[in-house]
Amino acid sequence: MRISRSTAGTAFVGGAMILTLTALAYPSMLGVQNTASGQDRIIANTQYGPLTEADRDFVVKVRAAGLWEHPLGMIVMQRGSTPAMKEAGEHLVVGHGRLDAACRKIAPELGITLPNQASPQQQQFVATVEGSSNGNEFDSTAVEIMRITHGSIFSTIAKIRANTRNTLVRQLADQANSTVLDHMTILEKTGLVNHEQVSFQQTAPAKLPQDQTTPPPPQPGSPVLSLPIPKELEDLRTEAPNALQPSGTQPSPAAS
């Protein structure tokens, strides 16, 4: 099904978003084919608890997400046309920089090999945004791609957090949950999120070949790439959406 948009630019964005969900909705971990029956299989017993295929896949997905969302955040910081867009870029860079540091810390403890490159499709997401014209087309393309991907991974994080028996994976899921929630909130602050479009793409993702959605394995002996956080952003809060409220504003009371 193809969704018509009012302009050629927004139609291009819609086409990009159709591709976006595949890497998150149908993830593959470094060439290992995932199946519903295999995800609960314990592949290692560690001092932090049993490690399942789903646990290992989750750590790799968090790493792979940072490998394209961190550089995309840097681009948004430079080319975003509004203060809200530049702020969104800052949160992407800092949030994924911190998540990536956590992945690199726990991966050796759990015997997990991390990729150094995003999947071909994820690299195409960045290229799609980079190829957009400056101004509203760039902003809209970046926001809608990012909002769809973050919304899609949100449910995966919840499932891992609820089911994992590995304490390191559980801690990573806690951090990822807070970070992704912050990113969805900051993206929505731009006023560019089309929630109807987002909902459709999250529930009807396209399917792509596995080689397009799998991060390539690192070269033997190559160092693990790190995602640096600019010094001026080291103190930026990115974990709690409440931090985004104007000073002096209190959360609304919950409805009874």
C-alpha atoms as a PDB file:
ATOM      1  CA  MET A   1       0.000   0.000   0.000  1.00  0.00           C
ATOM      2  CA  ARG A   2       1.350   3.404  -0.923  1.00  0.00           C
ATOM      3  CA  ILE A   3       0.419   6.526   0.994  1.00  0.00           C
ATOM      4  CA  SER A   4       0.025   9.643  -1.098  1.00  0.00           C
ATOM      5  CA  ARG A   5       1.399  12.869   0.333  1.00  0.00           C
ATOM      6  CA  SER A   6       0.715  16.455  -0.636  1.00  0.00           C
ATOM      7  CA  THR A   7       4.126  17.125  -2.171  1.00  0.00           C
ATOM      8  CA  ALA A   8       6.823  15.223  -3.967  1.00  0.00           C
ATOM      9  CA  GLY A   9       9.156  15.848  -1.044  1.00  0.00           C
ATOM     10  CA  THR A  10       6.852  14.328   1.508  1.00  0.00           C
ATOM     11  CA  ALA A  11       6.116  11.417  -0.799  1.00  0.00           C
ATOM     12  CA  PHE A  12       9.852  10.773  -0.887  1.00  0.00           C
ATOM     13  CA  VAL A  13       9.884  10.798   2.899  1.00  0.00           C
ATOM     14  CA  GLY A  14       7.040   8.275   2.969  1.00  0.00           C
ATOM     15  CA  GLY A  15       8.971   5.951   0.681  1.00  0.00           C
ATOM     16  CA  ALA A  16      12.008   6.189   2.927  1.00  0.00           C
ATOM     17  CA  MET A  17       9.931   5.402   5.973  1.00  0.00           C
ATOM     18  CA  ILE A  18       8.519   2.247   4.397  1.00  0.00           C
ATOM     19  CA  LEU A  19      12.081   0.921   4.327  1.00  0.00           C
ATOM     20  CA  THR A  20      12.949   2.177   7.774  1.00  0.00           C
ATOM     21  CA  LEU A  21      11.089  -0.338   9.882  1.00  0.00           C
ATOM     22  CA  THR A  22      12.555  -3.492   8.450  1.00  0.00           C
ATOM     23  CA  ALA A  23      15.818  -3.403  10.372  1.00  0.00           C
ATOM     24  CA  LEU A  24      13.998  -3.060  13.660  1.00  0.00           C
ATOM     25  CA  ALA A  25      10.960  -5.220  13.091  1.00  0.00           C
ATOM     26  CA  TYR A  26      12.877  -8.081  11.458  1.00  0.00           C
ATOM     27  CA  PRO A  27      16.387  -7.861  12.972  1.00  0.00           C
ATOM     28  CA  SER A  28      19.199 -10.268  12.168  1.00  0.00           C
ATOM     29  CA  MET A  29      22.228 -10.612  14.386  1.00  0.00           C
ATOM     30  CA  LEU A  30      25.498 -10.745  12.452  1.00  0.00           C
ATOM     31  CA  GLY A  31      24.267 -13.295   9.961  1.00  0.00           C
ATOM     32  CA  VAL A  32      22.478 -15.507  12.493  1.00  0.00           C
ATOM     33  CA  GLN A  33      18.933 -16.168  11.327  1.00  0.00           C
ATOM     34  CA  ASN A  34      16.434 -15.463  14.098  1.00  0.00           C
ATOM     35  CA  THR A  35      13.384 -17.633  14.569  1.00  0.00           C
ATOM     36  CA  ALA A  36      10.563 -17.446  17.061  1.00  0.00           C
ATOM     37  CA  SER A  37      11.505 -20.834  18.509  1.00  0.00           C
ATOM     38  CA  GLY A  38      15.212 -20.034  18.804  1.00  0.00           C
ATOM     39  CA  GLN A  39      15.132 -16.679  20.545  1.00  0.00           C
ATOM     40  CA  ASP A  40      14.593 -18.167  24.015  1.00  0.00           C
ATOM     41  CA  ARG A  41      17.424 -20.677  23.589  1.00  0.00           C
ATOM     42  CA  ILE A  42      20.193 -20.200  26.149  1.00  0.00           C
ATOM     43  CA  ILE A  43      23.511 -19.818  24.335  1.00  0.00           C
ATOM     44  CA  ALA A  44      25.729 -19.117  27.362  1.00  0.00           C
ATOM     45  CA  ASN A  45      25.636 -19.307  31.129  1.00  0.00           C
ATOM     46  CA  THR A  46      27.444 -16.268  32.502  1.00  0.00           C
ATOM     47  CA  GLN A  47      28.102 -14.948  35.990  1.00  0.00           C
ATOM     48  CA  TYR A  48      25.390 -12.370  35.262  1.00  0.00           C
ATOM     49  CA  GLY A  49      22.766 -14.965  34.439  1.00  0.00           C
ATOM     50  CA  PRO A  50      21.850 -17.021  31.368  1.00  0.00           C
ATOM     51  CA  LEU A  51      22.212 -15.331  27.984  1.00  0.00           C
ATOM     52  CA  THR A  52      19.624 -16.134  25.325  1.00  0.00           C
ATOM     53  CA  GLU A  53      19.693 -15.486  21.606  1.00  0.00           C
ATOM     54  CA  ALA A  54      17.177 -12.696  22.172  1.00  0.00           C
ATOM     55  CA  ASP A  55      19.494 -11.099  24.740  1.00  0.00           C
ATOM     56  CA  ARG A  56      22.463 -11.257  22.388  1.00  0.00           C
ATOM     57  CA  ASP A  57      20.393  -9.928  19.495  1.00  0.00           C
ATOM     58  CA  PHE A  58      19.219  -7.021  21.636  1.00  0.00           C
ATOM     59  CA  VAL A  59      22.739  -5.915  22.551  1.00  0.00           C
ATOM     60  CA  VAL A  60      23.736  -6.011  18.877  1.00  0.00           C
ATOM     61  CA  LYS A  61      20.621  -4.060  17.855  1.00  0.00           C
ATOM     62  CA  VAL A  62      21.364  -1.316  20.363  1.00  0.00           C
ATOM     63  CA  ARG A  63      24.915  -1.104  19.034  1.00  0.00           C
ATOM     64  CA  ALA A  64      23.777  -1.090  15.390  1.00  0.00           C
ATOM     65  CA  ALA A  65      21.203   1.625  16.108  1.00  0.00           C
ATOM     66  CA  GLY A  66      23.924   3.890  17.450  1.00  0.00           C
ATOM     67  CA  LEU A  67      26.109   3.297  14.411  1.00  0.00           C
ATOM     68  CA  TRP A  68      23.637   5.182  12.215  1.00  0.00           C
ATOM     69  CA  GLU A  69      21.640   7.323  14.625  1.00  0.00           C
ATOM     70  CA  HIS A  70      24.708   8.900  16.238  1.00  0.00           C
ATOM     71  CA  PRO A  71      26.106  10.216  12.912  1.00  0.00           C
ATOM     72  CA  LEU A  72      22.598  11.212  11.878  1.00  0.00           C
ATOM     73  CA  GLY A  73      22.318  13.228  15.073  1.00  0.00           C
ATOM     74  CA  MET A  74      25.553  15.029  14.194  1.00  0.00           C
ATOM     75  CA  ILE A  75      24.111  15.884  10.784  1.00  0.00           C
ATOM     76  CA  VAL A  76      20.866  17.141  12.343  1.00  0.00           C
ATOM     77  CA  MET A  77      22.837  19.350  14.748  1.00  0.00           C
ATOM     78  CA  GLN A  78      24.485  21.004  11.733  1.00  0.00           C
ATOM     79  CA  ARG A  79      21.631  21.170   9.234  1.00  0.00           C
ATOM     80  CA  GLY A  80      18.484  21.358  11.348  1.00  0.00           C
ATOM     81  CA  SER A  81      16.636  24.577  10.501  1.00  0.00           C
ATOM     82  CA  THR A  82      15.093  25.222  13.931  1.00  0.00           C
ATOM     83  CA  PRO A  83      16.333  25.201  17.532  1.00  0.00           C
ATOM     84  CA  ALA A  84      14.042  22.217  18.214  1.00  0.00           C
ATOM     85  CA  MET A  85      15.703  20.249  15.420  1.00  0.00           C
ATOM     86  CA  LYS A  86      19.191  21.046  16.645  1.00  0.00           C
ATOM     87  CA  GLU A  87      18.139  20.029  20.153  1.00  0.00           C
ATOM     88  CA  ALA A  88      16.851  16.725  18.775  1.00  0.00           C
ATOM     89  CA  GLY A  89      20.218  16.147  17.120  1.00  0.00           C
ATOM     90  CA  GLU A  90      21.997  16.763  20.421  1.00  0.00           C
ATOM     91  CA  HIS A  91      19.821  14.223  22.222  1.00  0.00           C
ATOM     92  CA  LEU A  92      20.431  11.618  19.518  1.00  0.00           C
ATOM     93  CA  VAL A  93      24.200  12.050  19.725  1.00  0.00           C
ATOM     94  CA  VAL A  94      24.389  11.991  23.505  1.00  0.00           C
ATOM     95  CA  GLY A  95      21.805   9.255  24.061  1.00  0.00           C
ATOM     96  CA  HIS A  96      23.327   6.846  21.570  1.00  0.00           C
ATOM     97  CA  GLY A  97      26.848   7.728  22.634  1.00  0.00           C
ATOM     98  CA  ARG A  98      25.996   6.649  26.178  1.00  0.00           C
ATOM     99  CA  LEU A  99      24.137   3.539  25.059  1.00  0.00           C
ATOM    100  CA  ASP A 100      27.052   2.564  22.866  1.00  0.00           C
ATOM    101  CA  ALA A 101      29.473   2.942  25.766  1.00  0.00           C
ATOM    102  CA  ALA A 102      27.260   0.551  27.736  1.00  0.00           C
ATOM    103  CA  CYS A 103      27.222  -1.961  24.853  1.00  0.00           C
ATOM    104  CA  ARG A 104      30.998  -1.870  24.501  1.00  0.00           C
ATOM    105  CA  LYS A 105      31.364  -2.384  28.246  1.00  0.00           C
ATOM    106  CA  ILE A 106      29.105  -5.419  28.573  1.00  0.00           C
ATOM    107  CA  ALA A 107      29.822  -7.151  25.256  1.00  0.00           C
ATOM    108  CA  PRO A 108      33.199  -8.626  26.344  1.00  0.00           C
ATOM    109  CA  GLU A 109      31.658  -9.778  29.619  1.00  0.00           C
ATOM    110  CA  LEU A 110      28.976 -11.679  27.708  1.00  0.00           C
ATOM    111  CA  GLY A 111      31.110 -12.881  24.803  1.00  0.00           C
ATOM    112  CA  ILE A 112      29.182 -10.822  22.232  1.00  0.00           C
ATOM    113  CA  THR A 113      30.841  -9.614  19.022  1.00  0.00           C
ATOM    114  CA  LEU A 114      29.716  -6.101  18.094  1.00  0.00           C
ATOM    115  CA  PRO A 115      29.518  -4.748  14.539  1.00  0.00           C
ATOM    116  CA  ASN A 116      31.497  -1.682  13.491  1.00  0.00           C
ATOM    117  CA  GLN A 117      29.113  -0.732  10.692  1.00  0.00           C
ATOM    118  CA  ALA A 118      25.376  -0.309  10.492  1.00  0.00           C
ATOM    119  CA  SER A 119      23.434  -2.547   8.122  1.00  0.00           C
ATOM    120  CA  PRO A 120      23.194  -1.527   4.444  1.00  0.00           C
ATOM    121  CA  GLN A 121      19.612  -0.431   5.000  1.00  0.00           C
ATOM    122  CA  GLN A 122      20.495   1.626   8.059  1.00  0.00           C
ATOM    123  CA  GLN A 123      23.262   3.302   6.105  1.00  0.00           C
ATOM    124  CA  GLN A 124      20.664   4.130   3.474  1.00  0.00           C
ATOM    125  CA  PHE A 125      18.539   5.870   6.120  1.00  0.00           C
ATOM    126  CA  VAL A 126      21.399   8.282   6.737  1.00  0.00           C
ATOM    127  CA  ALA A 127      21.959   8.753   3.009  1.00  0.00           C
ATOM    128  CA  THR A 128      18.260   9.515   2.546  1.00  0.00           C
ATOM    129  CA  VAL A 129      18.369  12.276   5.127  1.00  0.00           C
ATOM    130  CA  GLU A 130      21.665  13.642   3.814  1.00  0.00           C
ATOM    131  CA  GLY A 131      20.179  13.779   0.317  1.00  0.00           C
ATOM    132  CA  SER A 132      17.240  15.924   1.435  1.00  0.00           C
ATOM    133  CA  SER A 133      17.184  19.626   0.667  1.00  0.00           C
ATOM    134  CA  ASN A 134      17.908  21.967   3.552  1.00  0.00           C
ATOM    135  CA  GLY A 135      14.920  23.361   5.391  1.00  0.00           C
ATOM    136  CA  ASN A 136      11.564  21.682   5.899  1.00  0.00           C
ATOM    137  CA  GLU A 137      12.297  18.679   3.661  1.00  0.00           C
ATOM    138  CA  PHE A 138      15.425  17.838   5.628  1.00  0.00           C
ATOM    139  CA  ASP A 139      13.727  18.347   8.984  1.00  0.00           C
ATOM    140  CA  SER A 140      10.648  16.310   8.075  1.00  0.00           C
ATOM    141  CA  THR A 141      12.651  13.453   6.575  1.00  0.00           C
ATOM    142  CA  ALA A 142      14.911  13.143   9.606  1.00  0.00           C
ATOM    143  CA  VAL A 143      12.127  13.438  12.180  1.00  0.00           C
ATOM    144  CA  GLU A 144       9.753  10.936  10.637  1.00  0.00           C
ATOM    145  CA  ILE A 145      12.422   8.298   9.997  1.00  0.00           C
ATOM    146  CA  MET A 146      13.727   8.643  13.527  1.00  0.00           C
ATOM    147  CA  ARG A 147      10.317   8.679  15.176  1.00  0.00           C
ATOM    148  CA  ILE A 148       9.219   5.508  13.384  1.00  0.00           C
ATOM    149  CA  THR A 149      12.397   3.594  14.232  1.00  0.00           C
ATOM    150  CA  HIS A 150      12.320   4.639  17.879  1.00  0.00           C
ATOM    151  CA  GLY A 151       8.652   3.733  18.205  1.00  0.00           C
ATOM    152  CA  SER A 152       9.310   0.324  16.680  1.00  0.00           C
ATOM    153  CA  ILE A 153      12.185  -0.599  18.978  1.00  0.00           C
ATOM    154  CA  PHE A 154      10.282   0.577  22.060  1.00  0.00           C
ATOM    155  CA  SER A 155       8.188  -2.592  22.274  1.00  0.00           C
ATOM    156  CA  THR A 156      11.270  -4.760  21.748  1.00  0.00           C
ATOM    157  CA  ILE A 157      12.970  -3.118  24.708  1.00  0.00           C
ATOM    158  CA  ALA A 158       9.943  -3.787  26.906  1.00  0.00           C
ATOM    159  CA  LYS A 159       9.908  -7.471  25.944  1.00  0.00           C
ATOM    160  CA  ILE A 160      13.604  -7.903  26.701  1.00  0.00           C
ATOM    161  CA  ARG A 161      13.274  -6.090  30.007  1.00  0.00           C
ATOM    162  CA  ALA A 162      10.356  -8.279  31.029  1.00  0.00           C
ATOM    163  CA  ASN A 163      11.929 -11.604  30.067  1.00  0.00           C
ATOM    164  CA  THR A 164      15.706 -11.468  30.363  1.00  0.00           C
ATOM    165  CA  ARG A 165      17.385 -13.231  33.278  1.00  0.00           C
ATOM    166  CA  ASN A 166      20.732 -11.595  32.603  1.00  0.00           C
ATOM    167  CA  THR A 167      21.450  -8.620  34.867  1.00  0.00           C
ATOM    168  CA  LEU A 168      23.695  -6.806  32.359  1.00  0.00           C
ATOM    169  CA  VAL A 169      21.123  -7.095  29.593  1.00  0.00           C
ATOM    170  CA  ARG A 170      18.443  -5.936  32.024  1.00  0.00           C
ATOM    171  CA  GLN A 171      20.467  -2.840  32.890  1.00  0.00           C
ATOM    172  CA  LEU A 172      21.006  -2.075  29.204  1.00  0.00           C
ATOM    173  CA  ALA A 173      17.254  -2.436  28.589  1.00  0.00           C
ATOM    174  CA  ASP A 174      16.539   0.031  31.407  1.00  0.00           C
ATOM    175  CA  GLN A 175      18.927   2.557  29.898  1.00  0.00           C
ATOM    176  CA  ALA A 176      17.626   1.988  26.370  1.00  0.00           C
ATOM    177  CA  ASN A 177      14.037   2.425  27.524  1.00  0.00           C
ATOM    178  CA  SER A 178      14.765   5.807  29.103  1.00  0.00           C
ATOM    179  CA  THR A 179      16.843   6.959  26.140  1.00  0.00           C
ATOM    180  CA  VAL A 180      14.356   5.948  23.455  1.00  0.00           C
ATOM    181  CA  LEU A 181      11.496   7.542  25.395  1.00  0.00           C
ATOM    182  CA  ASP A 182      13.514  10.754  25.609  1.00  0.00           C
ATOM    183  CA  HIS A 183      14.220  10.659  21.880  1.00  0.00           C
ATOM    184  CA  MET A 184      10.580  10.125  20.947  1.00  0.00           C
ATOM    185  CA  THR A 185       9.633  13.041  23.191  1.00  0.00           C
ATOM    186  CA  ILE A 186      12.253  15.395  21.787  1.00  0.00           C
ATOM    187  CA  LEU A 187      11.329  14.477  18.205  1.00  0.00           C
ATOM    188  CA  GLU A 188       7.674  15.172  18.910  1.00  0.00           C
ATOM    189  CA  LYS A 189       8.653  18.609  20.262  1.00  0.00           C
ATOM    190  CA  THR A 190       9.648  19.603  16.725  1.00  0.00           C
ATOM    191  CA  GLY A 191       5.974  19.517  15.691  1.00  0.00           C
ATOM    192  CA  LEU A 192       6.861  17.512  12.573  1.00  0.00           C
ATOM    193  CA  VAL A 193       5.706  14.039  13.609  1.00  0.00           C
ATOM    194  CA  ASN A 194       2.813  12.690  11.557  1.00  0.00           C
ATOM    195  CA  HIS A 195       1.343  10.289  14.117  1.00  0.00           C
ATOM    196  CA  GLU A 196      -1.034   8.642  11.647  1.00  0.00           C
ATOM    197  CA  GLN A 197       1.851   7.888   9.305  1.00  0.00           C
ATOM    198  CA  VAL A 198       4.014   6.696  12.177  1.00  0.00           C
ATOM    199  CA  SER A 199       1.305   4.336  13.414  1.00  0.00           C
ATOM    200  CA  PHE A 200       0.803   2.845   9.964  1.00  0.00           C
ATOM    201  CA  GLN A 201       4.497   2.250   9.336  1.00  0.00           C
ATOM    202  CA  GLN A 202       5.031   0.683  12.756  1.00  0.00           C
ATOM    203  CA  THR A 203       2.233  -1.824  12.246  1.00  0.00           C
ATOM    204  CA  ALA A 204       2.863  -2.587   8.548  1.00  0.00           C
ATOM    205  CA  PRO A 205       6.638  -2.729   8.021  1.00  0.00           C
ATOM    206  CA  ALA A 206       8.143  -3.787   4.733  1.00  0.00           C
ATOM    207  CA  LYS A 207      10.310  -6.895   4.491  1.00  0.00           C
ATOM    208  CA  LEU A 208      13.765  -6.785   3.003  1.00  0.00           C
ATOM    209  CA  PRO A 209      16.397  -9.494   2.372  1.00  0.00           C
ATOM    210  CA  GLN A 210      18.468 -10.437   5.391  1.00  0.00           C
ATOM    211  CA  ASP A 211      21.697  -9.163   3.843  1.00  0.00           C
ATOM    212  CA  GLN A 212      20.172  -5.672   3.764  1.00  0.00           C
ATOM    213  CA  THR A 213      19.169  -5.683   7.430  1.00  0.00           C
ATOM    214  CA  THR A 214      22.226  -7.402   8.931  1.00  0.00           C
ATOM    215  CA  PRO A 215      25.248  -5.366  10.100  1.00  0.00           C
ATOM    216  CA  PRO A 216      28.413  -6.758   8.506  1.00  0.00           C
ATOM    217  CA  PRO A 217      30.767  -8.530  10.926  1.00  0.00           C
ATOM    218  CA  PRO A 218      33.898  -6.595  11.937  1.00  0.00           C
ATOM    219  CA  GLN A 219      37.253  -7.408  10.417  1.00  0.00           C
ATOM    220  CA  PRO A 220      39.211  -9.856  12.605  1.00  0.00           C
ATOM    221  CA  GLY A 221      41.388  -7.972  15.070  1.00  0.00           C
ATOM    222  CA  SER A 222      39.896  -4.582  14.273  1.00  0.00           C
ATOM    223  CA  PRO A 223      39.320  -2.243  17.249  1.00  0.00           C
ATOM    224  CA  VAL A 224      35.752  -1.616  18.364  1.00  0.00           C
ATOM    225  CA  LEU A 225      34.608   1.728  16.997  1.00  0.00           C
ATOM    226  CA  SER A 226      33.458   4.200  19.655  1.00  0.00           C
ATOM    227  CA  LEU A 227      30.832   6.918  19.278  1.00  0.00           C
ATOM    228  CA  PRO A 228      32.197  10.052  20.954  1.00  0.00           C
ATOM    229  CA  ILE A 229      30.088  12.652  22.719  1.00  0.00           C
ATOM    230  CA  PRO A 230      31.193  16.258  22.085  1.00  0.00           C
ATOM    231  CA  LYS A 231      32.639  17.773  25.247  1.00  0.00           C
ATOM    232  CA  GLU A 232      30.087  20.577  25.309  1.00  0.00           C
ATOM    233  CA  LEU A 233      27.264  18.014  25.438  1.00  0.00           C
ATOM    234  CA  GLU A 234      28.665  15.707  28.118  1.00  0.00           C
ATOM    235  CA  ASP A 235      26.323  17.058  30.811  1.00  0.00           C
ATOM    236  CA  LEU A 236      23.169  16.978  28.661  1.00  0.00           C
ATOM    237  CA  ARG A 237      20.284  15.106  30.275  1.00  0.00           C
ATOM    238  CA  THR A 238      18.719  12.641  27.865  1.00  0.00           C
ATOM    239  CA  GLU A 239      17.180   9.929  30.018  1.00  0.00           C
ATOM    240  CA  ALA A 240      14.011  11.499  31.443  1.00  0.00           C
ATOM    241  CA  PRO A 241      11.292  13.221  29.388  1.00  0.00           C
ATOM    242  CA  ASN A 242      10.388  15.318  32.466  1.00  0.00           C
ATOM    243  CA  ALA A 243      13.683  17.109  31.982  1.00  0.00           C
ATOM    244  CA  LEU A 244      12.230  18.557  28.785  1.00  0.00           C
ATOM    245  CA  GLN A 245       9.499  20.466  30.604  1.00  0.00           C
ATOM    246  CA  PRO A 246       9.896  24.248  30.967  1.00  0.00           C
ATOM    247  CA  SER A 247      11.402  25.395  34.231  1.00  0.00           C
ATOM    248  CA  GLY A 248       8.840  25.504  37.013  1.00  0.00           C
ATOM    249  CA  THR A 249       6.365  23.296  35.156  1.00  0.00           C
ATOM    250  CA  GLN A 250       4.977  20.374  37.119  1.00  0.00           C
ATOM    251  CA  PRO A 251       3.638  17.184  35.531  1.00  0.00           C
ATOM    252  CA  SER A 252      -0.116  17.045  35.166  1.00  0.00           C
ATOM    253  CA  PRO A 253      -1.841  14.917  37.814  1.00  0.00           C
ATOM    254  CA  ALA A 254      -2.862  11.479  36.605  1.00  0.00           C
ATOM    255  CA  ALA A 255      -6.501  10.984  35.795  1.00  0.00           C
ATOM    256  CA  SER A 256      -8.397   8.855  38.283  1.00  0.00           C
END
